PDB file of C-alpha atoms and ligand atoms in Angstrom:
ATOM      1  CA  MET A   1      81.967 108.013  98.890  1.00  0.00           C
ATOM      2  CA  GLU A   2      79.944 110.753  97.260  1.00  0.00           C
ATOM      3  CA  GLU A   3      81.566 113.761  98.885  1.00  0.00           C
ATOM      4  CA  LEU A   4      84.459 114.997 100.995  1.00  0.00           C
ATOM      5  CA  LEU A   5      83.581 115.195 104.688  1.00  0.00           C
ATOM      6  CA  PHE A   6      85.486 117.276 107.244  1.00  0.00           C
ATOM      7  CA  GLY A   7      85.607 116.519 110.951  1.00  0.00           C
ATOM      8  CA  THR A   8      87.543 116.178 114.170  1.00  0.00           C
ATOM      9  CA  ALA A   9      89.938 113.704 115.772  1.00  0.00           C
ATOM     10  CA  GLY A  10      87.703 112.818 118.704  1.00  0.00           C
ATOM     11  CA  THR A  11      85.006 114.835 120.448  1.00  0.00           C
ATOM     12  CA  PRO A  12      85.114 118.578 119.564  1.00  0.00           C
ATOM     13  CA  ILE A  13      86.404 120.853 122.332  1.00  0.00           C
ATOM     14  CA  SER A  14      83.136 122.823 122.385  1.00  0.00           C
ATOM     15  CA  SER A  15      81.004 119.701 123.064  1.00  0.00           C
ATOM     16  CA  ASN A  16      78.812 119.565 126.166  1.00  0.00           C
ATOM     17  CA  GLY A  17      80.378 116.300 127.288  1.00  0.00           C
ATOM     18  CA  THR A  18      83.633 114.524 126.531  1.00  0.00           C
ATOM     19  CA  ASP A  19      81.972 111.271 125.425  1.00  0.00           C
ATOM     20  CA  SER A  20      81.533 110.139 121.817  1.00  0.00           C
ATOM     21  CA  LEU A  21      77.750 110.696 121.731  1.00  0.00           C
ATOM     22  CA  SER A  22      78.164 114.360 122.776  1.00  0.00           C
ATOM     23  CA  GLY A  23      80.923 114.618 120.187  1.00  0.00           C
ATOM     24  CA  ILE A  24      78.744 113.350 117.326  1.00  0.00           C
ATOM     25  CA  LYS A  25      75.974 115.792 118.307  1.00  0.00           C
ATOM     26  CA  ARG A  26      78.428 118.694 118.379  1.00  0.00           C
ATOM     27  CA  VAL A  27      80.024 117.728 115.045  1.00  0.00           C
ATOM     28  CA  HIS A  28      76.529 117.856 113.562  1.00  0.00           C
ATOM     29  CA  GLU A  29      75.736 121.258 115.153  1.00  0.00           C
ATOM     30  CA  LEU A  30      78.980 122.689 113.798  1.00  0.00           C
ATOM     31  CA  GLY A  31      78.064 121.664 110.270  1.00  0.00           C
ATOM     32  CA  LEU A  32      80.923 119.178 110.053  1.00  0.00           C
ATOM     33  CA  GLY A  33      80.440 115.742 108.525  1.00  0.00           C
ATOM     34  CA  CYS A  34      82.599 113.199 110.320  1.00  0.00           C
ATOM     35  CA  MET A  35      84.459 112.274 113.498  1.00  0.00           C
ATOM     36  CA  GLU A  36      87.245 109.842 114.358  1.00  0.00           C
ATOM     37  CA  LEU A  37      86.680 107.822 117.527  1.00  0.00           C
ATOM     38  CA  GLU A  38      89.983 107.990 119.380  1.00  0.00           C
ATOM     39  CA  PHE A  39      90.802 104.603 120.889  1.00  0.00           C
ATOM     40  CA  VAL A  40      94.425 105.768 121.068  1.00  0.00           C
ATOM     41  CA  ARG A  41      94.907 104.922 124.761  1.00  0.00           C
ATOM     42  CA  GLY A  42      93.041 101.634 124.566  1.00  0.00           C
ATOM     43  CA  VAL A  43      89.739 100.230 123.310  1.00  0.00           C
ATOM     44  CA  LYS A  44      87.540 101.086 126.267  1.00  0.00           C
ATOM     45  CA  MET A  45      84.165 101.620 124.577  1.00  0.00           C
ATOM     46  CA  ARG A  46      81.605  98.974 125.498  1.00  0.00           C
ATOM     47  CA  GLU A  47      79.346  97.247 122.983  1.00  0.00           C
ATOM     48  CA  ASP A  48      76.164  98.879 124.288  1.00  0.00           C
ATOM     49  CA  THR A  49      77.723 102.349 123.883  1.00  0.00           C
ATOM     50  CA  ALA A  50      78.957 101.380 120.419  1.00  0.00           C
ATOM     51  CA  ARG A  51      75.401 100.502 119.406  1.00  0.00           C
ATOM     52  CA  LYS A  52      74.165 103.922 120.622  1.00  0.00           C
ATOM     53  CA  VAL A  53      76.977 105.597 118.680  1.00  0.00           C
ATOM     54  CA  ARG A  54      75.908 103.758 115.540  1.00  0.00           C
ATOM     55  CA  VAL A  55      72.266 104.845 115.857  1.00  0.00           C
ATOM     56  CA  LEU A  56      73.086 108.509 116.542  1.00  0.00           C
ATOM     57  CA  ALA A  57      75.713 108.822 113.799  1.00  0.00           C
ATOM     58  CA  LYS A  58      73.338 107.283 111.281  1.00  0.00           C
ATOM     59  CA  LYS A  59      70.496 109.585 112.328  1.00  0.00           C
ATOM     60  CA  LEU A  60      72.674 112.713 111.998  1.00  0.00           C
ATOM     61  CA  TYR A  61      74.554 111.505 108.862  1.00  0.00           C
ATOM     62  CA  ILE A  62      77.941 111.704 110.569  1.00  0.00           C
ATOM     63  CA  GLY A  63      80.670 109.533 109.025  1.00  0.00           C
ATOM     64  CA  LEU A  64      82.765 107.649 111.592  1.00  0.00           C
ATOM     65  CA  SER A  65      86.218 106.127 111.702  1.00  0.00           C
ATOM     66  CA  VAL A  66      88.328 104.710 114.515  1.00  0.00           C
ATOM     67  CA  HIS A  67      91.926 105.421 115.503  1.00  0.00           C
ATOM     68  CA  ALA A  68      93.493 102.259 116.961  1.00  0.00           C
ATOM     69  CA  PRO A  69      95.739 102.470 120.073  1.00  0.00           C
ATOM     70  CA  TYR A  70      99.163 104.086 119.640  1.00  0.00           C
ATOM     71  CA  TYR A  71     100.866 101.146 121.347  1.00  0.00           C
ATOM     72  CA  ILE A  72     101.009  98.911 118.305  1.00  0.00           C
ATOM     73  CA  ASN A  73     104.079  97.414 116.677  1.00  0.00           C
ATOM     74  CA  LEU A  74     103.438  94.670 114.141  1.00  0.00           C
ATOM     75  CA  ASN A  75     107.183  94.454 113.469  1.00  0.00           C
ATOM     76  CA  SER A  76     107.773  92.718 116.809  1.00  0.00           C
ATOM     77  CA  GLU A  77     107.562  89.338 118.520  1.00  0.00           C
ATOM     78  CA  GLY A  78     106.121  87.770 121.661  1.00  0.00           C
ATOM     79  CA  GLU A  79     103.821  89.695 123.950  1.00  0.00           C
ATOM     80  CA  THR A  80     104.184  93.016 122.086  1.00  0.00           C
ATOM     81  CA  LEU A  81     103.062  91.375 118.861  1.00  0.00           C
ATOM     82  CA  GLN A  82     100.217  89.497 120.537  1.00  0.00           C
ATOM     83  CA  LYS A  83      98.928  92.687 122.179  1.00  0.00           C
ATOM     84  CA  SER A  84      99.304  94.627 118.917  1.00  0.00           C
ATOM     85  CA  ARG A  85      97.123  92.082 117.103  1.00  0.00           C
ATOM     86  CA  GLU A  86      94.492  92.219 119.870  1.00  0.00           C
ATOM     87  CA  ARG A  87      94.429  96.031 119.884  1.00  0.00           C
ATOM     88  CA  ILE A  88      93.786  96.108 116.149  1.00  0.00           C
ATOM     89  CA  LEU A  89      91.144  93.375 116.320  1.00  0.00           C
ATOM     90  CA  ASN A  90      89.340  94.998 119.258  1.00  0.00           C
ATOM     91  CA  SER A  91      89.377  98.371 117.470  1.00  0.00           C
ATOM     92  CA  ALA A  92      87.862  96.668 114.427  1.00  0.00           C
ATOM     93  CA  ARG A  93      85.244  94.790 116.471  1.00  0.00           C
ATOM     94  CA  ILE A  94      83.990  97.882 118.307  1.00  0.00           C
ATOM     95  CA  GLY A  95      84.404 100.109 115.246  1.00  0.00           C
ATOM     96  CA  HIS A  96      82.296  97.701 113.226  1.00  0.00           C
ATOM     97  CA  ILE A  97      79.484  97.902 115.811  1.00  0.00           C
ATOM     98  CA  CYS A  98      79.746 101.727 115.694  1.00  0.00           C
ATOM     99  CA  GLY A  99      79.246 101.598 111.931  1.00  0.00           C
ATOM    100  CA  ALA A 100      82.701 103.098 111.298  1.00  0.00           C
ATOM    101  CA  GLY A 101      84.175 102.659 107.823  1.00  0.00           C
ATOM    102  CA  SER A 102      87.845 102.458 108.777  1.00  0.00           C
ATOM    103  CA  VAL A 103      90.336 101.718 111.531  1.00  0.00           C
ATOM    104  CA  VAL A 104      93.491 103.864 111.329  1.00  0.00           C
ATOM    105  CA  ILE A 105      96.684 102.135 112.467  1.00  0.00           C
ATOM    106  CA  HIS A 106     100.272 103.168 113.221  1.00  0.00           C
ATOM    107  CA  ALA A 107     101.731  99.871 111.993  1.00  0.00           C
ATOM    108  CA  GLY A 108     105.089  99.789 113.768  1.00  0.00           C
ATOM    109  CA  PHE A 109     108.767 100.633 113.909  1.00  0.00           C
ATOM    110  CA  ILE A 110     111.643  99.723 111.644  1.00  0.00           C
ATOM    111  CA  GLN A 111     114.024  98.757 114.505  1.00  0.00           C
ATOM    112  CA  LYS A 112     117.060  96.638 113.639  1.00  0.00           C
ATOM    113  CA  ASN A 113     115.864  94.980 110.461  1.00  0.00           C
ATOM    114  CA  SER A 114     115.761  96.597 107.025  1.00  0.00           C
ATOM    115  CA  ARG A 115     112.722  98.478 105.732  1.00  0.00           C
ATOM    116  CA  HIS A 116     112.171  95.619 103.314  1.00  0.00           C
ATOM    117  CA  ASP A 117     112.105  92.989 106.093  1.00  0.00           C
ATOM    118  CA  ALA A 118     109.829  95.199 108.190  1.00  0.00           C
ATOM    119  CA  TYR A 119     107.491  95.488 105.221  1.00  0.00           C
ATOM    120  CA  GLU A 120     107.289  91.705 104.753  1.00  0.00           C
ATOM    121  CA  LYS A 121     106.730  91.107 108.464  1.00  0.00           C
ATOM    122  CA  ILE A 122     103.969  93.734 108.757  1.00  0.00           C
ATOM    123  CA  LYS A 123     102.339  92.513 105.554  1.00  0.00           C
ATOM    124  CA  ASN A 124     102.168  88.940 106.869  1.00  0.00           C
ATOM    125  CA  GLU A 125     100.688  90.116 110.160  1.00  0.00           C
ATOM    126  CA  LEU A 126      98.026  92.143 108.346  1.00  0.00           C
ATOM    127  CA  ILE A 127      97.073  89.141 106.196  1.00  0.00           C
ATOM    128  CA  GLN A 128      96.500  87.090 109.357  1.00  0.00           C
ATOM    129  CA  ILE A 129      94.529  89.854 111.070  1.00  0.00           C
ATOM    130  CA  ARG A 130      92.281  90.198 107.994  1.00  0.00           C
ATOM    131  CA  GLU A 131      91.713  86.425 108.007  1.00  0.00           C
ATOM    132  CA  GLN A 132      90.608  86.603 111.629  1.00  0.00           C
ATOM    133  CA  MET A 133      88.318  89.564 110.843  1.00  0.00           C
ATOM    134  CA  ASP A 134      86.793  87.671 107.901  1.00  0.00           C
ATOM    135  CA  SER A 135      86.095  84.672 110.147  1.00  0.00           C
ATOM    136  CA  GLU A 136      84.161  87.037 112.455  1.00  0.00           C
ATOM    137  CA  SER A 137      82.457  88.826 109.520  1.00  0.00           C
ATOM    138  CA  ILE A 138      83.966  92.176 110.544  1.00  0.00           C
ATOM    139  CA  ASN A 139      83.651  94.331 107.471  1.00  0.00           C
ATOM    140  CA  ILE A 140      85.749  97.450 108.078  1.00  0.00           C
ATOM    141  CA  ALA A 141      88.825  98.768 106.262  1.00  0.00           C
ATOM    142  CA  LEU A 142      92.203  98.761 108.027  1.00  0.00           C
ATOM    143  CA  ARG A 143      94.133 101.901 107.084  1.00  0.00           C
ATOM    144  CA  ILE A 144      97.890 102.152 107.557  1.00  0.00           C
ATOM    145  CA  GLU A 145      98.863 105.758 108.288  1.00  0.00           C
ATOM    146  CA  THR A 146     101.740 107.720 106.755  1.00  0.00           C
ATOM    147  CA  MET A 147     104.005 108.529 109.715  1.00  0.00           C
ATOM    148  CA  GLY A 148     106.091 111.544 110.621  1.00  0.00           C
ATOM    149  CA  ARG A 149     109.340 109.906 111.729  1.00  0.00           C
ATOM    150  CA  ILE A 150     111.904 107.977 109.703  1.00  0.00           C
ATOM    151  CA  SER A 151     112.109 105.292 112.414  1.00  0.00           C
ATOM    152  CA  GLN A 152     108.436 104.425 111.856  1.00  0.00           C
ATOM    153  CA  PHE A 153     106.932 102.183 109.202  1.00  0.00           C
ATOM    154  CA  GLY A 154     104.749 104.255 106.916  1.00  0.00           C
ATOM    155  CA  ASN A 155     106.381 106.414 104.289  1.00  0.00           C
ATOM    156  CA  LEU A 156     104.099 107.095 101.334  1.00  0.00           C
ATOM    157  CA  ASP A 157     105.436 104.205  99.226  1.00  0.00           C
ATOM    158  CA  GLU A 158     105.096 101.707 102.081  1.00  0.00           C
ATOM    159  CA  VAL A 159     101.549 102.799 102.852  1.00  0.00           C
ATOM    160  CA  LEU A 160     100.498 102.566  99.191  1.00  0.00           C
ATOM    161  CA  ASP A 161     102.357  99.294  98.505  1.00  0.00           C
ATOM    162  CA  ILE A 162     100.835  97.496 101.475  1.00  0.00           C
ATOM    163  CA  THR A 163      97.365  97.942  99.980  1.00  0.00           C
ATOM    164  CA  GLU A 164      98.347  94.817  98.007  1.00  0.00           C
ATOM    165  CA  VAL A 165      96.809  93.043 101.046  1.00  0.00           C
ATOM    166  CA  THR A 166      93.046  92.807 100.530  1.00  0.00           C
ATOM    167  CA  GLY A 167      91.162  94.984 102.995  1.00  0.00           C
ATOM    168  CA  ILE A 168      94.114  97.331 103.613  1.00  0.00           C
ATOM    169  CA  LEU A 169      93.813 100.978 102.530  1.00  0.00           C
ATOM    170  CA  PRO A 170      95.948 104.088 103.168  1.00  0.00           C
ATOM    171  CA  CYS A 171      95.451 106.887 105.682  1.00  0.00           C
ATOM    172  CA  ILE A 172      97.286 109.886 104.234  1.00  0.00           C
ATOM    173  CA  ASP A 173      98.503 112.184 107.009  1.00  0.00           C
ATOM    174  CA  PHE A 174      99.684 115.197 104.997  1.00  0.00           C
ATOM    175  CA  SER A 175     101.205 116.876 108.052  1.00  0.00           C
ATOM    176  CA  HIS A 176     103.327 113.804 108.798  1.00  0.00           C
ATOM    177  CA  LEU A 177     104.489 113.737 105.171  1.00  0.00           C
ATOM    178  CA  HIS A 178     105.487 117.377 105.538  1.00  0.00           C
ATOM    179  CA  ALA A 179     107.309 116.768 108.845  1.00  0.00           C
ATOM    180  CA  LEU A 180     109.654 114.345 107.089  1.00  0.00           C
ATOM    181  CA  TYR A 181     112.481 116.579 105.840  1.00  0.00           C
ATOM    182  CA  GLY A 182     110.144 119.627 105.739  1.00  0.00           C
ATOM    183  CA  LYS A 183     109.028 118.757 102.212  1.00  0.00           C
ATOM    184  CA  ASN A 184     105.510 118.185 100.830  1.00  0.00           C
ATOM    185  CA  ASN A 185     104.146 121.658 101.494  1.00  0.00           C
ATOM    186  CA  SER A 186     103.174 123.121  98.117  1.00  0.00           C
ATOM    187  CA  ARG A 187     100.483 122.723  95.444  1.00  0.00           C
ATOM    188  CA  GLU A 188     102.962 120.884  93.253  1.00  0.00           C
ATOM    189  CA  GLU A 189     103.978 118.424  95.953  1.00  0.00           C
ATOM    190  CA  PHE A 190     100.376 117.854  97.099  1.00  0.00           C
ATOM    191  CA  SER A 191      99.511 117.142  93.452  1.00  0.00           C
ATOM    192  CA  ASP A 192     102.395 114.660  93.229  1.00  0.00           C
ATOM    193  CA  ILE A 193     101.087 112.799  96.277  1.00  0.00           C
ATOM    194  CA  LEU A 194      97.526 112.618  94.912  1.00  0.00           C
ATOM    195  CA  THR A 195      98.797 111.564  91.481  1.00  0.00           C
ATOM    196  CA  ASN A 196     100.857 108.838  93.138  1.00  0.00           C
ATOM    197  CA  ILE A 197      97.734 107.577  94.929  1.00  0.00           C
ATOM    198  CA  GLU A 198      95.763 107.516  91.690  1.00  0.00           C
ATOM    199  CA  THR A 199      98.575 105.667  89.895  1.00  0.00           C
ATOM    200  CA  LYS A 200      98.744 102.968  92.584  1.00  0.00           C
ATOM    201  CA  LEU A 201      95.069 102.653  93.575  1.00  0.00           C
ATOM    202  CA  GLY A 202      93.218 104.002  90.548  1.00  0.00           C
ATOM    203  CA  ARG A 203      90.388 106.524  90.649  1.00  0.00           C
ATOM    204  CA  ASN A 204      88.887 104.423  93.473  1.00  0.00           C
ATOM    205  CA  GLY A 205      91.778 105.502  95.671  1.00  0.00           C
ATOM    206  CA  LEU A 206      90.858 109.176  95.257  1.00  0.00           C
ATOM    207  CA  ASP A 207      87.144 108.453  95.680  1.00  0.00           C
ATOM    208  CA  ASN A 208      87.713 106.766  99.042  1.00  0.00           C
ATOM    209  CA  MET A 209      90.354 108.834 100.817  1.00  0.00           C
ATOM    210  CA  HIS A 210      91.042 108.978 104.528  1.00  0.00           C
ATOM    211  CA  ILE A 211      93.127 112.004 105.462  1.00  0.00           C
ATOM    212  CA  HIS A 212      94.698 113.387 108.630  1.00  0.00           C
ATOM    213  CA  VAL A 213      95.842 116.986 108.774  1.00  0.00           C
ATOM    214  CA  SER A 214      96.980 119.603 111.319  1.00  0.00           C
ATOM    215  CA  GLY A 215      99.606 122.246 111.787  1.00  0.00           C
ATOM    216  CA  ILE A 216     102.894 120.618 112.745  1.00  0.00           C
ATOM    217  CA  GLU A 217     106.258 121.287 114.369  1.00  0.00           C
ATOM    218  CA  TYR A 218     109.215 119.195 113.256  1.00  0.00           C
ATOM    219  CA  THR A 219     112.972 118.774 113.470  1.00  0.00           C
ATOM    220  CA  SER A 220     115.500 116.968 111.257  1.00  0.00           C
ATOM    221  CA  LYS A 221     114.230 113.721 112.837  1.00  0.00           C
ATOM    222  CA  GLY A 222     110.674 114.470 111.749  1.00  0.00           C
ATOM    223  CA  GLU A 223     107.459 115.170 113.659  1.00  0.00           C
ATOM    224  CA  LYS A 224     107.712 116.924 117.021  1.00  0.00           C
ATOM    225  CA  LYS A 225     104.128 117.895 117.804  1.00  0.00           C
ATOM    226  CA  HIS A 226     100.822 118.986 116.316  1.00  0.00           C
ATOM    227  CA  LEU A 227     100.070 122.724 116.178  1.00  0.00           C
ATOM    228  CA  GLU A 228      97.212 124.911 115.045  1.00  0.00           C
ATOM    229  CA  PHE A 229      97.403 125.815 111.340  1.00  0.00           C
ATOM    230  CA  GLU A 230      98.153 129.474 112.053  1.00  0.00           C
ATOM    231  CA  ALA A 231     101.025 128.581 114.418  1.00  0.00           C
ATOM    232  CA  SER A 232     102.753 126.434 111.815  1.00  0.00           C
ATOM    233  CA  ASP A 233     104.119 126.699 108.282  1.00  0.00           C
ATOM    234  CA  PHE A 234     101.711 124.089 106.905  1.00  0.00           C
ATOM    235  CA  LYS A 235     100.031 125.322 103.709  1.00  0.00           C
ATOM    236  CA  TYR A 236      96.496 124.124 104.391  1.00  0.00           C
ATOM    237  CA  LYS A 237      94.931 126.512 101.879  1.00  0.00           C
ATOM    238  CA  GLU A 238      97.007 125.025  99.065  1.00  0.00           C
ATOM    239  CA  LEU A 239      96.060 121.550 100.303  1.00  0.00           C
ATOM    240  CA  ALA A 240      92.340 122.426 100.155  1.00  0.00           C
ATOM    241  CA  GLN A 241      92.838 123.634  96.567  1.00  0.00           C
ATOM    242  CA  SER A 242      94.511 120.336  95.647  1.00  0.00           C
ATOM    243  CA  PHE A 243      91.570 118.423  97.155  1.00  0.00           C
ATOM    244  CA  LEU A 244      89.257 120.337  94.833  1.00  0.00           C
ATOM    245  CA  GLU A 245      91.531 120.030  91.808  1.00  0.00           C
ATOM    246  CA  PHE A 246      91.601 116.214  92.112  1.00  0.00           C
ATOM    247  CA  ASN A 247      87.920 116.102  93.125  1.00  0.00           C
ATOM    248  CA  ILE A 248      88.717 113.704  95.949  1.00  0.00           C
ATOM    249  CA  LYS A 249      86.026 112.083  98.158  1.00  0.00           C
ATOM    250  CA  GLY A 250      86.135 110.573 101.609  1.00  0.00           C
ATOM    251  CA  ILE A 251      87.012 111.769 105.094  1.00  0.00           C
ATOM    252  CA  VAL A 252      89.349 114.524 106.309  1.00  0.00           C
ATOM    253  CA  ILE A 253      90.123 114.439 110.041  1.00  0.00           C
ATOM    254  CA  CYS A 254      91.653 117.523 111.644  1.00  0.00           C
ATOM    255  CA  GLU A 255      94.149 116.778 114.437  1.00  0.00           C
ATOM    256  CA  SER A 256      95.140 120.358 115.326  1.00  0.00           C
ATOM    257  CA  PRO A 257      94.939 121.085 119.099  1.00  0.00           C
ATOM    258  CA  ASN A 258      91.938 123.369 118.382  1.00  0.00           C
ATOM    259  CA  LEU A 259      90.189 120.491 116.517  1.00  0.00           C
ATOM    260  CA  GLU A 260      86.935 121.956 115.198  1.00  0.00           C
ATOM    261  CA  ILE A 261      88.297 125.465 114.591  1.00  0.00           C
ATOM    262  CA  ASP A 262      90.882 124.214 112.096  1.00  0.00           C
ATOM    263  CA  ALA A 263      88.467 121.590 110.697  1.00  0.00           C
ATOM    264  CA  LEU A 264      86.000 124.380 109.894  1.00  0.00           C
ATOM    265  CA  LYS A 265      88.788 126.548 108.501  1.00  0.00           C
ATOM    266  CA  LEU A 266      89.889 123.800 106.109  1.00  0.00           C
ATOM    267  CA  LYS A 267      86.286 123.022 105.117  1.00  0.00           C
ATOM    268  CA  LYS A 268      85.625 126.688 104.336  1.00  0.00           C
ATOM    269  CA  GLU A 269      88.836 126.934 102.350  1.00  0.00           C
ATOM    270  CA  PHE A 270      87.790 123.872 100.334  1.00  0.00           C
ATOM    271  CA  GLU A 271      84.291 125.204  99.703  1.00  0.00           C
ATOM    272  CA  ASP A 272      85.588 128.641  98.688  1.00  0.00           C
ATOM    273  CA  SER A 273      88.261 127.230  96.380  1.00  0.00           C
ATOM    274  CA  THR A 274      88.028 127.383  92.631  1.00  0.00           C
ATOM    275  CA  VAL A 275      90.246 125.288  90.413  1.00  0.00           C
TER     276      VAL A 275
HETATM  277 ZN1   ZN B   1      97.594 108.588 113.739  1.00  0.00          ZN
END
């Protein structure tokens, strides 16, 4: 991508309606550049709506991504696995019609097996899902998100390593990374993360980022809930400076409860930063 876009996780709170079309219009009015379509409770958008979304987003130059349903666990068997595959594929199918560039996925849980076994299982599932997508000519990136709890698949190494599967890219949720052990909340640590991405994915990785960020509350077990920046200890100003320092491009989605307020705050911080 040519620039770094800032936007909201779903329709902004100040939109006229709660639907995606109202959301895209409002994102544009606010001077933001992107929006994530939240399919987190199921892929309910119909194809005709998806086509309208595509036309409007293109007209207003709003970048789109999709968040797949929360109820996904690729490290499972039977019906849970079958439904997880379908939820990812349906997110990709509708997202593709919307013109979205990425589908963000919470890949699964570690459960009883080792992290290594979970990795191999999830990797094999993703290879098969990509094969199915290729057979349907669905050209959209699947992004595995860094997660905020130890019991979940998706620490930074796992998320970067699994890009060995063609068509898989990372979604870096900086607030989740911070919620793990309370670390990753300084210029130095943000730099380490971005350096790690560049080492594993090359400059391309930094030129095509997908980022989630919000204030966050956490315990020793990790993420508890999302907060507004000002209600949390998350150092979003330092993060914005790191974005500028590494000259990253792509999409930044704000997941704070006040959505557009914090998205605009982060955007302003980025624009006002000097290296
Ligand atoms: Zn997520």
